[in-house]
Amino acid sequence: METILVLTHADEAGAALTKASLEVVTAGKELATRLSAPLAIGIVAVNANAAASSLASAGARLLAVCGEAFAQARYATDAAACEALCRAAQASIVLAPGGSRYTRIAAGVAHRLGGFIDTHITALGGADTVEATRWFYRQRVEGVLTRDARPWFLLLDAGTHAAFAGQPGPAQVEEVAVELPQIRTTVSGLRAPAQDAQTIRPDAKLLFVAGAGWTKKQPDGQIHAAEAGDLILGFLRASGASLGSSKSLVDQGGEGNSVLPFLTHLNQIGQTGSTPRHAKGLATCCHGEEPHVVGWRFIGERRAVSLDPNCGWTRGKADVVYVADAFPVMATVNDLLEERKA
Ligand SMILES: Cc1cc2nc3c(=O)[nH]c(=O)nc-3n(C[C@H](O)[C@H](O)[C@H](O)COP(=O)(O)OP(=O)(O)OC[C@H]3O[C@@H](n4cnc5c(N)ncnc54)[C@H](O)[C@@H]3O)c2cc1C
């Protein structure tokens, strides 16, 4: 019989578990129920009390590694913590969130335990075995994996499961001791971009995509890049949306054309960009060509604003297309959002 361990960790504030961790709790619970297998949840936090209380109704054995050393992500301490949790749980299946913190250490921990690892898992299936699903070749081919090797580590992509939200309550936590290795890395502080400089927001409900049209000559024969930048940033501020871009727009810098200074290739959506998961998407000044739209695979509802009535969006790629000038459209949308705030 399998023994399932879900690895979780606290967020930057240190108290609550990250949303991605809670999503893996849901996946672990579903798998444990389906296989009638015991479930343990491992917590890595400075103090695991609040996190444990939020998991009280999960029906799982709760294990925790606690202490100041685990306040920050660091290979040596995180790997030691997760190794200790895996050994304490004697787990054959280990599920973990595929965020930067555990992606960095999971392969190392699997190696220490003589196990195997697969990453970017989007679903877990199988009636009495574990079948893990992931996409290959830029989300074009979906594969289902099974393995005999144990322990089997599976890193789950964020946004693929609902976050666990049980009734908080008193919880019994078994604290697991960790023998820390010599620590060579000290965290001297955290430097993060200002909130509105961070335009990639994986947890946002809406993906807003800017296309090359924003920096092209408009019907008056002029380029309005500064106005475009203000409209886009104004919308992001008011809506909390995540900013994506077409390849043409982010490539323009190299061709000496006007660019929006807050965009980088990290914003690029598509075949050679990213494939984010959001409930809704709004494309503006973008043609909706296949190499771009393939990055929209996991966007629930798609809308687009384009001047071109023959653009790719109107040819079956979007649910709703507004054939309109995005400048006045977004200015009006921003005014409405500001009005609603006030
Ligand atoms: C191998 C390969 C990989 C690629 N990978 C990617 C990828 O990962 N991601 C990606 O995005 N592309 C990718 N591409 C490029 C892709 O094929 C398109 O060239 C690109 O997506 C076009 O970007 P765009 O729609 O922003 O620009 P354009 O094609 O220039 O379209 C601009 C659109 O804006 C509209 N417009 C202009 N002004 C306004 C206005 N005021 N209001 C409303 N609409 C307006 C125009 O009508 C036009 O439809 C790839 C191509 C290849 C060959």
Short mmCIF file of C-alpha atoms and ligand atoms in Angstrom, two decimals:
data_model
loop_
_atom_site.label_atom_id
_atom_site.label_comp_id
_atom_site.label_asym_id
_atom_site.label_seq_id
_atom_site.Cartn_x
_atom_site.Cartn_y
_atom_site.Cartn_z
CA MET A 1 0.00 0.00 0.00
CA GLU A 2 1.16 3.52 -0.76
CA THR A 3 1.90 6.07 1.98
CA ILE A 4 1.38 9.60 0.77
CA LEU A 5 3.24 12.65 2.03
CA VAL A 6 2.38 16.20 1.00
CA LEU A 7 5.24 18.66 1.51
CA THR A 8 4.17 22.23 2.27
CA HIS A 9 5.87 25.42 3.40
CA ALA A 10 4.90 28.73 4.95
CA ASP A 11 4.61 31.91 2.92
CA GLU A 12 7.01 34.87 3.21
CA ALA A 13 5.18 36.25 6.24
CA GLY A 14 5.86 32.91 7.93
CA ALA A 15 2.43 32.07 9.32
CA ALA A 16 0.10 30.75 6.62
CA LEU A 17 0.89 28.08 4.05
CA THR A 18 1.37 29.22 0.46
CA LYS A 19 -1.60 28.83 -1.90
CA ALA A 20 0.41 26.36 -3.99
CA SER A 21 1.01 24.26 -0.84
CA LEU A 22 -2.73 24.20 -0.10
CA GLU A 23 -3.43 23.11 -3.68
CA VAL A 24 -1.14 20.11 -3.18
CA VAL A 25 -3.00 19.29 0.06
CA THR A 26 -6.18 18.98 -2.03
CA ALA A 27 -4.37 16.73 -4.52
CA GLY A 28 -2.97 14.60 -1.67
CA LYS A 29 -6.37 14.23 -0.02
CA GLU A 30 -8.01 13.17 -3.29
CA LEU A 31 -5.26 10.64 -4.00
CA ALA A 32 -5.31 9.21 -0.47
CA THR A 33 -9.09 8.77 -0.62
CA ARG A 34 -8.93 7.09 -4.02
CA LEU A 35 -6.17 4.67 -2.97
CA SER A 36 -7.46 4.27 0.61
CA ALA A 37 -3.90 5.16 1.62
CA PRO A 38 -2.66 6.96 4.74
CA LEU A 39 -1.91 10.66 4.24
CA ALA A 40 0.69 12.76 6.04
CA ILE A 41 1.33 16.46 5.56
CA GLY A 42 4.79 17.87 6.25
CA ILE A 43 5.10 21.55 7.14
CA VAL A 44 8.28 23.62 6.93
CA ALA A 45 7.93 26.90 8.84
CA VAL A 46 9.48 28.96 11.63
CA ASN A 47 6.46 28.04 13.72
CA ALA A 48 3.99 25.50 12.36
CA ASN A 49 1.07 26.21 14.72
CA ALA A 50 -1.00 28.46 12.43
CA ALA A 51 -0.35 26.27 9.39
CA ALA A 52 -1.26 23.13 11.34
CA SER A 53 -4.48 24.69 12.60
CA SER A 54 -5.51 25.44 9.00
CA LEU A 55 -4.99 21.72 8.20
CA ALA A 56 -6.85 20.41 11.26
CA SER A 57 -9.78 19.14 9.19
CA ALA A 58 -7.63 17.57 6.47
CA GLY A 59 -7.75 14.17 8.18
CA ALA A 60 -3.99 13.73 7.85
CA ARG A 61 -1.05 13.03 10.13
CA LEU A 62 0.72 16.36 10.58
CA LEU A 63 4.52 16.51 10.72
CA ALA A 64 6.54 19.70 11.02
CA VAL A 65 10.09 20.96 10.85
CA CYS A 66 10.29 24.27 12.68
CA GLY A 67 12.84 26.89 13.58
CA GLU A 68 14.39 30.18 12.54
CA ALA A 69 16.64 28.35 10.06
CA PHE A 70 13.57 27.58 7.93
CA ALA A 71 12.29 31.15 7.68
CA GLN A 72 14.00 31.63 4.32
CA ALA A 73 14.38 29.45 1.28
CA ARG A 74 17.90 27.99 1.25
CA TYR A 75 19.03 24.74 -0.37
CA ALA A 76 20.85 23.23 2.62
CA THR A 77 18.11 23.83 5.20
CA ASP A 78 15.11 23.14 2.96
CA ALA A 79 16.63 19.91 1.62
CA ALA A 80 17.47 18.74 5.16
CA ALA A 81 13.94 19.58 6.34
CA CYS A 82 12.21 17.75 3.50
CA GLU A 83 14.52 14.75 3.78
CA ALA A 84 13.70 14.48 7.50
CA LEU A 85 9.95 14.76 6.80
CA CYS A 86 10.11 12.04 4.11
CA ARG A 87 12.03 9.70 6.40
CA ALA A 88 9.64 10.34 9.31
CA ALA A 89 6.58 9.67 7.13
CA GLN A 90 8.15 6.65 5.39
CA ALA A 91 6.38 7.92 2.31
CA SER A 92 6.24 6.05 -1.00
CA ILE A 93 4.55 8.96 -2.85
CA VAL A 94 5.71 12.51 -2.11
CA LEU A 95 3.71 15.42 -3.52
CA ALA A 96 5.11 18.95 -3.40
CA PRO A 97 4.26 22.36 -4.88
CA GLY A 98 6.32 23.10 -8.00
CA GLY A 99 7.19 26.66 -6.94
CA SER A 100 10.75 27.98 -6.83
CA ARG A 101 11.37 26.90 -3.22
CA TYR A 102 10.75 23.16 -3.61
CA THR A 103 11.66 22.88 -7.30
CA ARG A 104 15.20 23.80 -6.27
CA ILE A 105 15.54 21.00 -3.72
CA ALA A 106 13.12 18.21 -4.68
CA ALA A 107 15.44 16.36 -7.08
CA GLY A 108 18.22 16.43 -4.48
CA VAL A 109 15.93 15.09 -1.77
CA ALA A 110 14.64 12.34 -4.09
CA HIS A 111 18.25 11.35 -4.79
CA ARG A 112 19.10 11.22 -1.07
CA LEU A 113 16.20 8.83 -0.57
CA GLY A 114 17.05 6.71 -3.62
CA GLY A 115 13.79 7.78 -5.27
CA PHE A 116 12.56 9.20 -8.58
CA ILE A 117 11.09 12.55 -9.43
CA ASP A 118 8.75 13.95 -12.09
CA THR A 119 7.92 17.62 -12.43
CA HIS A 120 5.16 19.83 -13.90
CA ILE A 121 2.45 17.36 -12.93
CA THR A 122 -1.02 18.72 -13.66
CA ALA A 123 -3.30 15.86 -12.55
CA LEU A 124 -3.19 12.61 -10.59
CA GLY A 125 -5.39 9.74 -11.69
CA GLY A 126 -5.59 5.95 -11.62
CA ALA A 127 -8.01 3.67 -9.78
CA ASP A 128 -5.55 1.67 -7.72
CA THR A 129 -2.20 2.91 -9.03
CA VAL A 130 -0.79 6.40 -9.28
CA GLU A 131 -0.99 7.93 -12.75
CA ALA A 132 0.57 11.37 -13.10
CA THR A 133 -0.28 13.62 -16.02
CA ARG A 134 1.98 16.25 -17.53
CA TRP A 135 2.31 18.10 -20.83
CA PHE A 136 5.21 17.76 -23.25
CA TYR A 137 6.39 19.71 -26.28
CA ARG A 138 5.14 23.14 -25.24
CA GLN A 139 1.76 21.89 -23.96
CA ARG A 140 0.90 20.09 -27.20
CA VAL A 141 1.12 16.47 -26.06
CA GLU A 142 -0.33 15.24 -22.79
CA GLY A 143 1.39 12.22 -21.25
CA VAL A 144 0.35 9.94 -18.39
CA LEU A 145 3.20 8.46 -16.32
CA THR A 146 3.34 5.48 -13.98
CA ARG A 147 6.45 4.27 -12.17
CA ASP A 148 7.34 1.27 -10.04
CA ALA A 149 10.22 3.08 -8.33
CA ARG A 150 9.54 4.41 -4.85
CA PRO A 151 9.67 6.88 -3.25
CA TRP A 152 8.21 8.74 -6.21
CA PHE A 153 8.34 12.53 -5.96
CA LEU A 154 5.81 14.53 -7.92
CA LEU A 155 6.03 18.32 -8.22
CA LEU A 156 2.61 19.75 -9.03
CA ASP A 157 2.12 22.83 -11.19
CA ALA A 158 0.35 25.71 -9.46
CA GLY A 159 -3.23 26.42 -10.48
CA THR A 160 -4.11 22.79 -11.24
CA HIS A 161 -6.08 22.08 -8.03
CA ALA A 162 -8.35 24.07 -5.74
CA ALA A 163 -6.58 25.30 -2.59
CA PHE A 164 -7.57 23.33 0.53
CA ALA A 165 -9.75 25.52 2.76
CA GLY A 166 -10.89 23.48 5.78
CA GLN A 167 -12.26 24.77 9.06
CA PRO A 168 -9.29 25.82 11.27
CA GLY A 169 -9.09 24.11 14.64
CA PRO A 170 -6.76 22.62 17.22
CA ALA A 171 -4.31 20.23 15.61
CA GLN A 172 -1.77 17.76 16.86
CA VAL A 173 1.61 18.20 15.19
CA GLU A 174 4.57 15.85 15.46
CA GLU A 175 7.73 17.93 15.38
CA VAL A 176 10.51 16.25 13.41
CA ALA A 177 14.10 16.93 14.47
CA VAL A 178 16.59 17.88 11.77
CA GLU A 179 20.31 17.70 11.97
CA LEU A 180 21.36 20.76 10.03
CA PRO A 181 24.43 20.56 7.83
CA GLN A 182 27.02 23.30 7.91
CA ILE A 183 25.24 26.38 6.55
CA ARG A 184 27.31 28.41 4.10
CA THR A 185 24.51 30.67 2.89
CA THR A 186 23.21 33.40 5.15
CA VAL A 187 20.19 35.42 4.06
CA SER A 188 21.03 39.05 4.68
CA GLY A 189 17.72 40.50 3.47
CA LEU A 190 15.12 40.43 0.81
CA ARG A 191 15.09 42.75 -2.19
CA ALA A 192 11.90 42.67 -4.22
CA PRO A 193 10.56 44.94 -6.93
CA ALA A 194 7.87 47.41 -5.88
CA GLN A 195 4.39 45.91 -6.00
CA ASP A 196 3.41 47.69 -9.23
CA ALA A 197 6.75 46.91 -10.89
CA GLN A 198 5.99 43.21 -10.54
CA THR A 199 3.75 42.65 -13.53
CA ILE A 200 3.76 38.83 -13.65
CA ARG A 201 1.17 37.67 -11.14
CA PRO A 202 0.50 33.93 -11.44
CA ASP A 203 -2.35 34.05 -8.89
CA ALA A 204 -4.31 36.79 -10.71
CA LYS A 205 -7.76 35.91 -12.06
CA LEU A 206 -7.09 37.79 -15.30
CA LEU A 207 -4.26 37.68 -17.83
CA PHE A 208 -3.95 40.95 -19.75
CA VAL A 209 -1.94 40.59 -22.95
CA ALA A 210 -0.38 43.52 -24.77
CA GLY A 211 0.41 43.04 -28.44
CA ALA A 212 2.65 44.88 -30.87
CA GLY A 213 -0.22 47.11 -32.01
CA TRP A 214 0.23 49.28 -28.89
CA THR A 215 3.51 50.64 -30.26
CA LYS A 216 2.59 50.79 -33.96
CA LYS A 217 1.49 53.83 -35.95
CA GLN A 218 -2.12 54.58 -35.12
CA PRO A 219 -4.80 56.00 -37.50
CA ASP A 220 -3.41 59.55 -36.89
CA GLY A 221 -0.05 58.41 -38.34
CA GLN A 222 1.68 58.72 -34.95
CA ILE A 223 3.06 56.27 -32.38
CA HIS A 224 1.63 56.68 -28.87
CA ALA A 225 3.92 54.43 -26.84
CA ALA A 226 3.89 56.61 -23.69
CA GLU A 227 0.09 56.74 -23.66
CA ALA A 228 -0.01 52.97 -24.26
CA GLY A 229 2.28 52.43 -21.27
CA ASP A 230 0.10 54.60 -19.03
CA LEU A 231 -3.10 52.82 -20.11
CA ILE A 232 -1.62 49.35 -19.58
CA LEU A 233 -0.07 50.15 -16.18
CA GLY A 234 -3.26 51.94 -15.11
CA PHE A 235 -5.30 48.86 -15.96
CA LEU A 236 -2.89 46.53 -14.12
CA ARG A 237 -3.01 48.74 -11.02
CA ALA A 238 -6.80 48.94 -11.00
CA SER A 239 -7.51 45.30 -11.87
CA GLY A 240 -4.60 43.35 -10.31
CA ALA A 241 -4.25 41.47 -13.62
CA SER A 242 -1.06 39.71 -14.69
CA LEU A 243 0.70 41.16 -17.74
CA GLY A 244 1.53 39.02 -20.74
CA SER A 245 2.91 40.07 -24.10
CA SER A 246 3.17 38.84 -27.64
CA LYS A 247 6.62 37.96 -28.94
CA SER A 248 6.53 40.76 -31.50
CA LEU A 249 6.10 43.40 -28.82
CA VAL A 250 8.94 42.22 -26.57
CA ASP A 251 11.19 41.64 -29.59
CA GLN A 252 10.81 45.22 -30.80
CA GLY A 253 13.50 46.57 -28.48
CA GLY A 254 16.14 44.74 -30.50
CA GLU A 255 14.87 46.37 -33.69
CA GLY A 256 15.22 49.92 -32.38
CA ASN A 257 11.46 50.52 -32.21
CA SER A 258 9.44 52.01 -29.37
CA VAL A 259 9.05 49.57 -26.50
CA LEU A 260 7.17 49.51 -23.26
CA PRO A 261 9.92 49.65 -20.63
CA PHE A 262 8.16 47.39 -18.11
CA LEU A 263 7.97 44.43 -20.54
CA THR A 264 10.60 41.71 -20.80
CA HIS A 265 10.72 38.30 -22.45
CA LEU A 266 9.49 36.88 -19.15
CA ASN A 267 6.11 38.38 -20.05
CA GLN A 268 5.97 36.57 -23.37
CA ILE A 269 3.08 34.15 -23.80
CA GLY A 270 3.15 31.44 -26.44
CA GLN A 271 5.07 28.65 -28.09
CA THR A 272 8.42 30.15 -27.15
CA GLY A 273 7.04 31.91 -24.08
CA SER A 274 4.97 30.77 -21.12
CA THR A 275 1.63 29.01 -20.76
CA PRO A 276 0.10 30.53 -17.61
CA ARG A 277 -3.16 29.51 -15.91
CA HIS A 278 -5.78 32.19 -15.33
CA ALA A 279 -9.58 32.11 -15.24
CA LYS A 280 -9.86 34.82 -17.90
CA GLY A 281 -7.70 36.49 -20.53
CA LEU A 282 -7.96 39.78 -22.43
CA ALA A 283 -5.73 40.35 -25.45
CA THR A 284 -5.27 43.88 -26.75
CA CYS A 285 -3.57 45.06 -29.95
CA CYS A 286 -2.52 41.49 -30.63
CA HIS A 287 -3.25 39.52 -33.80
CA GLY A 288 -3.86 36.14 -32.15
CA GLU A 289 -1.56 34.02 -34.29
CA GLU A 290 -1.22 30.33 -33.44
CA PRO A 291 2.35 30.52 -31.97
CA HIS A 292 0.99 33.12 -29.54
CA VAL A 293 -2.42 31.57 -28.82
CA VAL A 294 -0.90 28.16 -28.02
CA GLY A 295 0.22 29.85 -24.77
CA TRP A 296 -3.45 30.48 -23.94
CA ARG A 297 -4.19 26.77 -23.61
CA PHE A 298 -5.05 27.06 -19.90
CA ILE A 299 -6.94 30.38 -20.03
CA GLY A 300 -10.61 29.77 -19.21
CA GLU A 301 -12.47 32.57 -20.99
CA ARG A 302 -10.77 34.50 -23.81
CA ARG A 303 -11.56 37.99 -25.05
CA ALA A 304 -9.68 40.25 -27.43
CA VAL A 305 -9.72 43.86 -28.60
CA SER A 306 -8.30 44.23 -32.12
CA LEU A 307 -8.75 46.66 -34.98
CA ASP A 308 -8.52 43.82 -37.48
CA PRO A 309 -11.83 42.00 -38.05
CA ASN A 310 -9.87 39.18 -39.71
CA CYS A 311 -7.41 38.64 -36.86
CA GLY A 312 -6.73 35.17 -35.47
CA TRP A 313 -8.99 35.81 -32.46
CA THR A 314 -12.05 36.22 -34.68
CA ARG A 315 -11.16 32.98 -36.45
CA GLY A 316 -12.20 30.82 -33.53
CA LYS A 317 -9.44 31.59 -31.03
CA ALA A 318 -11.48 33.80 -28.66
CA ASP A 319 -14.90 33.62 -27.04
CA VAL A 320 -15.58 37.34 -27.56
CA VAL A 321 -13.76 39.78 -29.89
CA TYR A 322 -14.30 43.54 -29.78
CA VAL A 323 -13.33 44.98 -33.18
CA ALA A 324 -12.31 48.35 -31.80
CA ASP A 325 -9.44 50.72 -31.06
CA ALA A 326 -7.87 49.53 -27.80
CA PHE A 327 -6.74 53.06 -26.79
CA PRO A 328 -10.21 54.51 -26.12
CA VAL A 329 -11.54 51.10 -25.00
CA MET A 330 -8.91 50.73 -22.27
CA ALA A 331 -9.17 54.40 -21.28
CA THR A 332 -12.91 53.88 -20.69
CA VAL A 333 -12.34 50.60 -18.84
CA ASN A 334 -9.78 52.31 -16.58
CA ASP A 335 -12.20 55.18 -15.87
CA LEU A 336 -14.92 52.68 -14.94
CA LEU A 337 -12.53 50.78 -12.64
CA GLU A 338 -11.44 54.02 -10.93
CA GLU A 339 -15.09 55.05 -10.53
CA ARG A 340 -15.92 51.73 -8.94
CA LYS A 341 -12.96 52.08 -6.53
CA ALA A 342 -14.04 55.58 -5.51
C1 LIG B 1 8.81 29.47 -34.18
C2 LIG B 1 7.95 30.64 -33.75
C3 LIG B 1 7.67 30.81 -32.40
C4 LIG B 1 6.90 31.88 -31.98
N1 LIG B 1 6.61 32.01 -30.65
C5 LIG B 1 5.79 33.01 -30.25
C6 LIG B 1 5.43 33.16 -28.89
O1 LIG B 1 5.85 32.39 -28.01
N2 LIG B 1 4.62 34.15 -28.55
C7 LIG B 1 4.13 35.06 -29.46
O2 LIG B 1 3.39 35.97 -29.08
N3 LIG B 1 4.47 34.95 -30.76
C8 LIG B 1 5.29 33.95 -31.17
N4 LIG B 1 5.64 33.88 -32.48
C9 LIG B 1 5.26 35.02 -33.36
C10 LIG B 1 3.81 34.98 -33.79
O3 LIG B 1 3.66 34.15 -34.93
C11 LIG B 1 3.32 36.40 -34.16
O4 LIG B 1 4.24 36.96 -35.06
C12 LIG B 1 3.19 37.33 -32.97
O5 LIG B 1 2.42 36.73 -31.95
C13 LIG B 1 2.51 38.62 -33.44
O6 LIG B 1 2.43 39.53 -32.39
P1 LIG B 1 1.29 40.63 -32.34
O7 LIG B 1 -0.02 39.99 -32.60
O8 LIG B 1 1.45 41.39 -31.08
O9 LIG B 1 1.71 41.63 -33.51
P2 LIG B 1 1.06 41.91 -34.93
O10 LIG B 1 0.95 40.66 -35.74
O11 LIG B 1 1.86 43.02 -35.50
O12 LIG B 1 -0.41 42.37 -34.61
C14 LIG B 1 -0.71 43.60 -34.04
C15 LIG B 1 -2.22 43.70 -34.00
O13 LIG B 1 -2.59 44.88 -33.32
C16 LIG B 1 -3.72 45.41 -33.95
N5 LIG B 1 -3.82 46.83 -33.57
C17 LIG B 1 -3.00 47.86 -33.90
N6 LIG B 1 -3.41 49.00 -33.30
C18 LIG B 1 -4.52 48.68 -32.59
C19 LIG B 1 -5.40 49.42 -31.77
N7 LIG B 1 -5.24 50.72 -31.56
N8 LIG B 1 -6.43 48.78 -31.17
C20 LIG B 1 -6.63 47.45 -31.37
N9 LIG B 1 -5.83 46.69 -32.15
C21 LIG B 1 -4.79 47.30 -32.75
C22 LIG B 1 -3.48 45.18 -35.44
O14 LIG B 1 -4.71 45.21 -36.15
C23 LIG B 1 -2.86 43.79 -35.41
O15 LIG B 1 -3.87 42.80 -35.53
C24 LIG B 1 6.41 32.81 -32.93
C25 LIG B 1 6.69 32.63 -34.28
C26 LIG B 1 7.46 31.55 -34.70
C27 LIG B 1 7.74 31.39 -36.16
#
